[in-house]
Coordinates of C-alpha atoms in Angstrom, one line a residue:
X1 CA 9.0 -29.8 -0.2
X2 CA 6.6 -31.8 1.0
X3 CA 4.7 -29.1 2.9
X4 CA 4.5 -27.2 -1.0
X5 CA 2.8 -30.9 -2.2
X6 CA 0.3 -30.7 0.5
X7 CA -0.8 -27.2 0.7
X8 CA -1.8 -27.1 -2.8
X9 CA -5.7 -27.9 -2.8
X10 CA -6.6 -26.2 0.7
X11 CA -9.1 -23.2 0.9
X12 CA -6.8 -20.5 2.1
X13 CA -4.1 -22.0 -0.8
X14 CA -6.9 -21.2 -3.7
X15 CA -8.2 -18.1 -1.7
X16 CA -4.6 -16.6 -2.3
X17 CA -3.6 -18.5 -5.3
X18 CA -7.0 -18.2 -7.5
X19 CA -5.8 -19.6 -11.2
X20 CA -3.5 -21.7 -12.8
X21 CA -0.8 -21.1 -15.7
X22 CA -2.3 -18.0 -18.2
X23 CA -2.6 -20.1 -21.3
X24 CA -5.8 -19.4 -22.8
X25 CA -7.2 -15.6 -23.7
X26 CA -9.5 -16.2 -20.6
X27 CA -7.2 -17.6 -18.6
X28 CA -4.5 -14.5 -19.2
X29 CA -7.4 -11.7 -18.9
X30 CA -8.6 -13.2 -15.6
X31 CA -4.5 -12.9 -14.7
X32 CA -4.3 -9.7 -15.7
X33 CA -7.8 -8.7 -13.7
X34 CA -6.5 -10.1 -10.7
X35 CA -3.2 -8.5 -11.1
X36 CA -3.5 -4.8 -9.6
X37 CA -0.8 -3.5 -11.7
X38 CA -1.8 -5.2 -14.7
X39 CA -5.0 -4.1 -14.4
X40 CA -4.4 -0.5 -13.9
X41 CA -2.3 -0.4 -17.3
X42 CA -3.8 -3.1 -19.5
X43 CA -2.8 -4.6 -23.0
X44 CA -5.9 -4.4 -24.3
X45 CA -9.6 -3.9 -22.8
X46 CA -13.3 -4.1 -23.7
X47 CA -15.7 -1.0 -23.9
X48 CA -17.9 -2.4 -22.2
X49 CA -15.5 -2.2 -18.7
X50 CA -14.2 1.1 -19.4
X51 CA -17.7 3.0 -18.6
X52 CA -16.7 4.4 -15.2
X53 CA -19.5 3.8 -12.2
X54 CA -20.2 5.4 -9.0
X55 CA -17.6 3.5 -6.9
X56 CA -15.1 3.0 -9.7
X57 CA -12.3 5.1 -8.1
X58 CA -12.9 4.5 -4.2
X59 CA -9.9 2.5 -3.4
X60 CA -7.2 4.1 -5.5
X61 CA -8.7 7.7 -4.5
X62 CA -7.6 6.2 -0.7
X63 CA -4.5 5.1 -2.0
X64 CA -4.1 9.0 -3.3
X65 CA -4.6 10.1 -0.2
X66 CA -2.9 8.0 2.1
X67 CA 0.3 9.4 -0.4
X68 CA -0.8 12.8 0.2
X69 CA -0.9 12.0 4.3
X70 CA 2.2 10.2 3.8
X71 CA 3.9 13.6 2.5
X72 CA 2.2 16.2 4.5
X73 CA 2.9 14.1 7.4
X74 CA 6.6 14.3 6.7
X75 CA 6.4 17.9 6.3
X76 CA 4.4 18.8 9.4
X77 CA 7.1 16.5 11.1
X78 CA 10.0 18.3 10.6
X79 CA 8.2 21.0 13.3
X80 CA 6.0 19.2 15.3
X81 CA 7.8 17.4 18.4
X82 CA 5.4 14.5 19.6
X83 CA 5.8 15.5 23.5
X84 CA 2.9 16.4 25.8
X85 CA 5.1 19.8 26.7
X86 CA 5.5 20.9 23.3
X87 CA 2.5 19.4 21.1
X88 CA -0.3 22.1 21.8
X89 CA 2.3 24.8 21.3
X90 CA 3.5 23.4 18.2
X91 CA 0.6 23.2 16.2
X92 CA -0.9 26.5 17.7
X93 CA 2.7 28.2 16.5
X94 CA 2.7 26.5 13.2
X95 CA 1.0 29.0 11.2
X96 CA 3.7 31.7 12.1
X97 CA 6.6 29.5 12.2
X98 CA 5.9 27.4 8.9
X99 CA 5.5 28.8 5.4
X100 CA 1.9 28.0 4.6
X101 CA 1.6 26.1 7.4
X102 CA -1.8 26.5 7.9
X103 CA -2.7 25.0 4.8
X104 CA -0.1 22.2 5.5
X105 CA -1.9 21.3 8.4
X106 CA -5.5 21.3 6.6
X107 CA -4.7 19.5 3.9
X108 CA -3.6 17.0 6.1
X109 CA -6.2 17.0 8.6
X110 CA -9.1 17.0 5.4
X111 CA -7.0 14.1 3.7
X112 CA -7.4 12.4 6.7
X113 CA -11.1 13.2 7.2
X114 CA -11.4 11.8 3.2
X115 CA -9.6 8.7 3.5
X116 CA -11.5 7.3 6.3
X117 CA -14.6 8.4 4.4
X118 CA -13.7 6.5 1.7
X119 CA -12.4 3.6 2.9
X120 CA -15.7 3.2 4.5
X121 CA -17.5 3.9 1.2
X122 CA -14.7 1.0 -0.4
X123 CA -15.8 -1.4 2.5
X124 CA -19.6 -0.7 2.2
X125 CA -19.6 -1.2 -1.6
X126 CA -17.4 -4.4 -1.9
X127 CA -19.5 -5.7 0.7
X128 CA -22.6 -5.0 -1.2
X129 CA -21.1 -6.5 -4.5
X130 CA -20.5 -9.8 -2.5
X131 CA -16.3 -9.0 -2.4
X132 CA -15.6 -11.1 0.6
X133 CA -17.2 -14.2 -1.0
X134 CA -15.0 -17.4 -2.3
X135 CA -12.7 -17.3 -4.0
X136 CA -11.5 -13.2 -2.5
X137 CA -12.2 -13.9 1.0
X138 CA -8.4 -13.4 1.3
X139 CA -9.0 -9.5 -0.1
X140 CA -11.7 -9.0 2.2
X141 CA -9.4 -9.7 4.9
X142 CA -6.3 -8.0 3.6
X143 CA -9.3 -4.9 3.2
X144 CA -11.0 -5.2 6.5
X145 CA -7.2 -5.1 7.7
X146 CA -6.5 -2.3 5.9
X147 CA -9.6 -0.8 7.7
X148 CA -8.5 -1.3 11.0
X149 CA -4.9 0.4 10.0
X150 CA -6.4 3.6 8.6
X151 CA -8.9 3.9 11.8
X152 CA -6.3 3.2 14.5
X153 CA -3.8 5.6 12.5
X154 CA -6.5 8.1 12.3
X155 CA -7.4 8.2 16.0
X156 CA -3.5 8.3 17.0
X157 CA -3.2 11.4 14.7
X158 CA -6.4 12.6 16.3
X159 CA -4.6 12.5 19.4
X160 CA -1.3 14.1 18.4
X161 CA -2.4 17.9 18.4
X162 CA -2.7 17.2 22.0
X163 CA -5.5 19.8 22.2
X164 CA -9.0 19.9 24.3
X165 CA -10.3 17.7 21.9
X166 CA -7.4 15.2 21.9
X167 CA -8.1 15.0 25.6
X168 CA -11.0 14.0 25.3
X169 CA -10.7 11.6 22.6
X170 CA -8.0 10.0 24.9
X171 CA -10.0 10.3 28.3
X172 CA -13.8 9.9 27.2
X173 CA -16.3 13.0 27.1
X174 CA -17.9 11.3 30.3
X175 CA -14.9 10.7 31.9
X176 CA -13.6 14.1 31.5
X177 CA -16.7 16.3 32.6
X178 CA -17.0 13.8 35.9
X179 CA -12.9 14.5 36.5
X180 CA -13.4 17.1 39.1
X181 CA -16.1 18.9 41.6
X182 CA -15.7 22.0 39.2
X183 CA -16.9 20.5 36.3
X184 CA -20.0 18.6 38.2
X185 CA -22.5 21.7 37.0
X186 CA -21.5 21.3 33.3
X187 CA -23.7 19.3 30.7
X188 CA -27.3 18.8 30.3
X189 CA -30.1 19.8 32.5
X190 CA -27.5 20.7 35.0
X191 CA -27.2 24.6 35.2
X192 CA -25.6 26.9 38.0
X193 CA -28.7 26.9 40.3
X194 CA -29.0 23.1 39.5
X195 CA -26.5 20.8 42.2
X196 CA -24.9 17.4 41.5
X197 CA -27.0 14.3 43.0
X198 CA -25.3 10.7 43.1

């Protein structure tokens, strides 16, 4: 009880918690502006906040496509077994195997392509508007969060495929062309007649 007393008037406590009881018409539209459901279907709503901008949509377009991801990835996973023996030949066999799988696959691969695009776009354009600033600071860091989520997610499913380029997202492109004696000629200014110098 005593740890509710004290933790009242601290930073992080009005960072999370930003107003008091809705009693007042402001008070209850700033409750309803800072309530993500509430917002989305409002009571009632000025004119003047309904004209739709350039970044209006960003973050609930990403929220649309991580549920699209979330579904096509439960699709393509009924096939796909997530072993280094059977990746490559899974997703090379999936457009004769699957019913549209094909277009399966590259709606899930563009999704993915989107969603990191926009997340970006999200990031860049709360930044700019001064987002991450008292008292959202913790948004920003439920966002840049977020951010860090949809990146790592989108390099493991990068990887998955287990394909040339998956090996070299894994390995390094430097790492890679260097691997062997065979591969020493490869890559720029380096031709047939040209030999490998230390």
């Amino acid at each position: 009880m005593q740890l509710l007393k004290t933790s009242g008037p601290t930073r992080v406590w009005k960072s999370i918690f930003r107003r008091g009881p809705a009693i007042t018409n402001r008070t209850r539209s700033v409750a309803v502006f800072g309530n993500l459901f509430l917002h989305w279907l409002p009571v009632k709503v000025r004119e003047k906040s309904l004209r739709v901008r350039a970044a209006y949509y960003l973050g609930s377009l990403s929220f649309l496509l991580f549920l699209l991801l979330v579904i096509t990835g439960v699709l393509l996973m009924f096939y796909y077994h997530p072993a280094a023996p059977n990746a490559y030949r899974d997703m090379k066999d999936l457009p004769l195997v699957v019913s549209n799988g094909v277009f399966l696959r590259n709606m899930h691969r563009i999704a993915a392509h989107l969603m990191v695009l926009l997340v970006f776009c999200h990031m860049f354009h709360v930044f700019y508007r001064g987002g991450y600033k008292p008292p959202h600071e913790f948004n920003w860091v439920i966002g840049v969060v977020l951010l860090l989520i949809t990146l790592f997610l989108s390099y493991t499913g990068y990887l998955l495929p287990w394909d040339q380029t998956g090996l070299l997202g894994r390995h390094g492109w430097h790492e890679h062309r260097f691997s062997d004696a065979g591969h020493r000629q490869q890559g720029p200014l380096r031709g047939p007649g040209r030999k490998y110098r230390r």
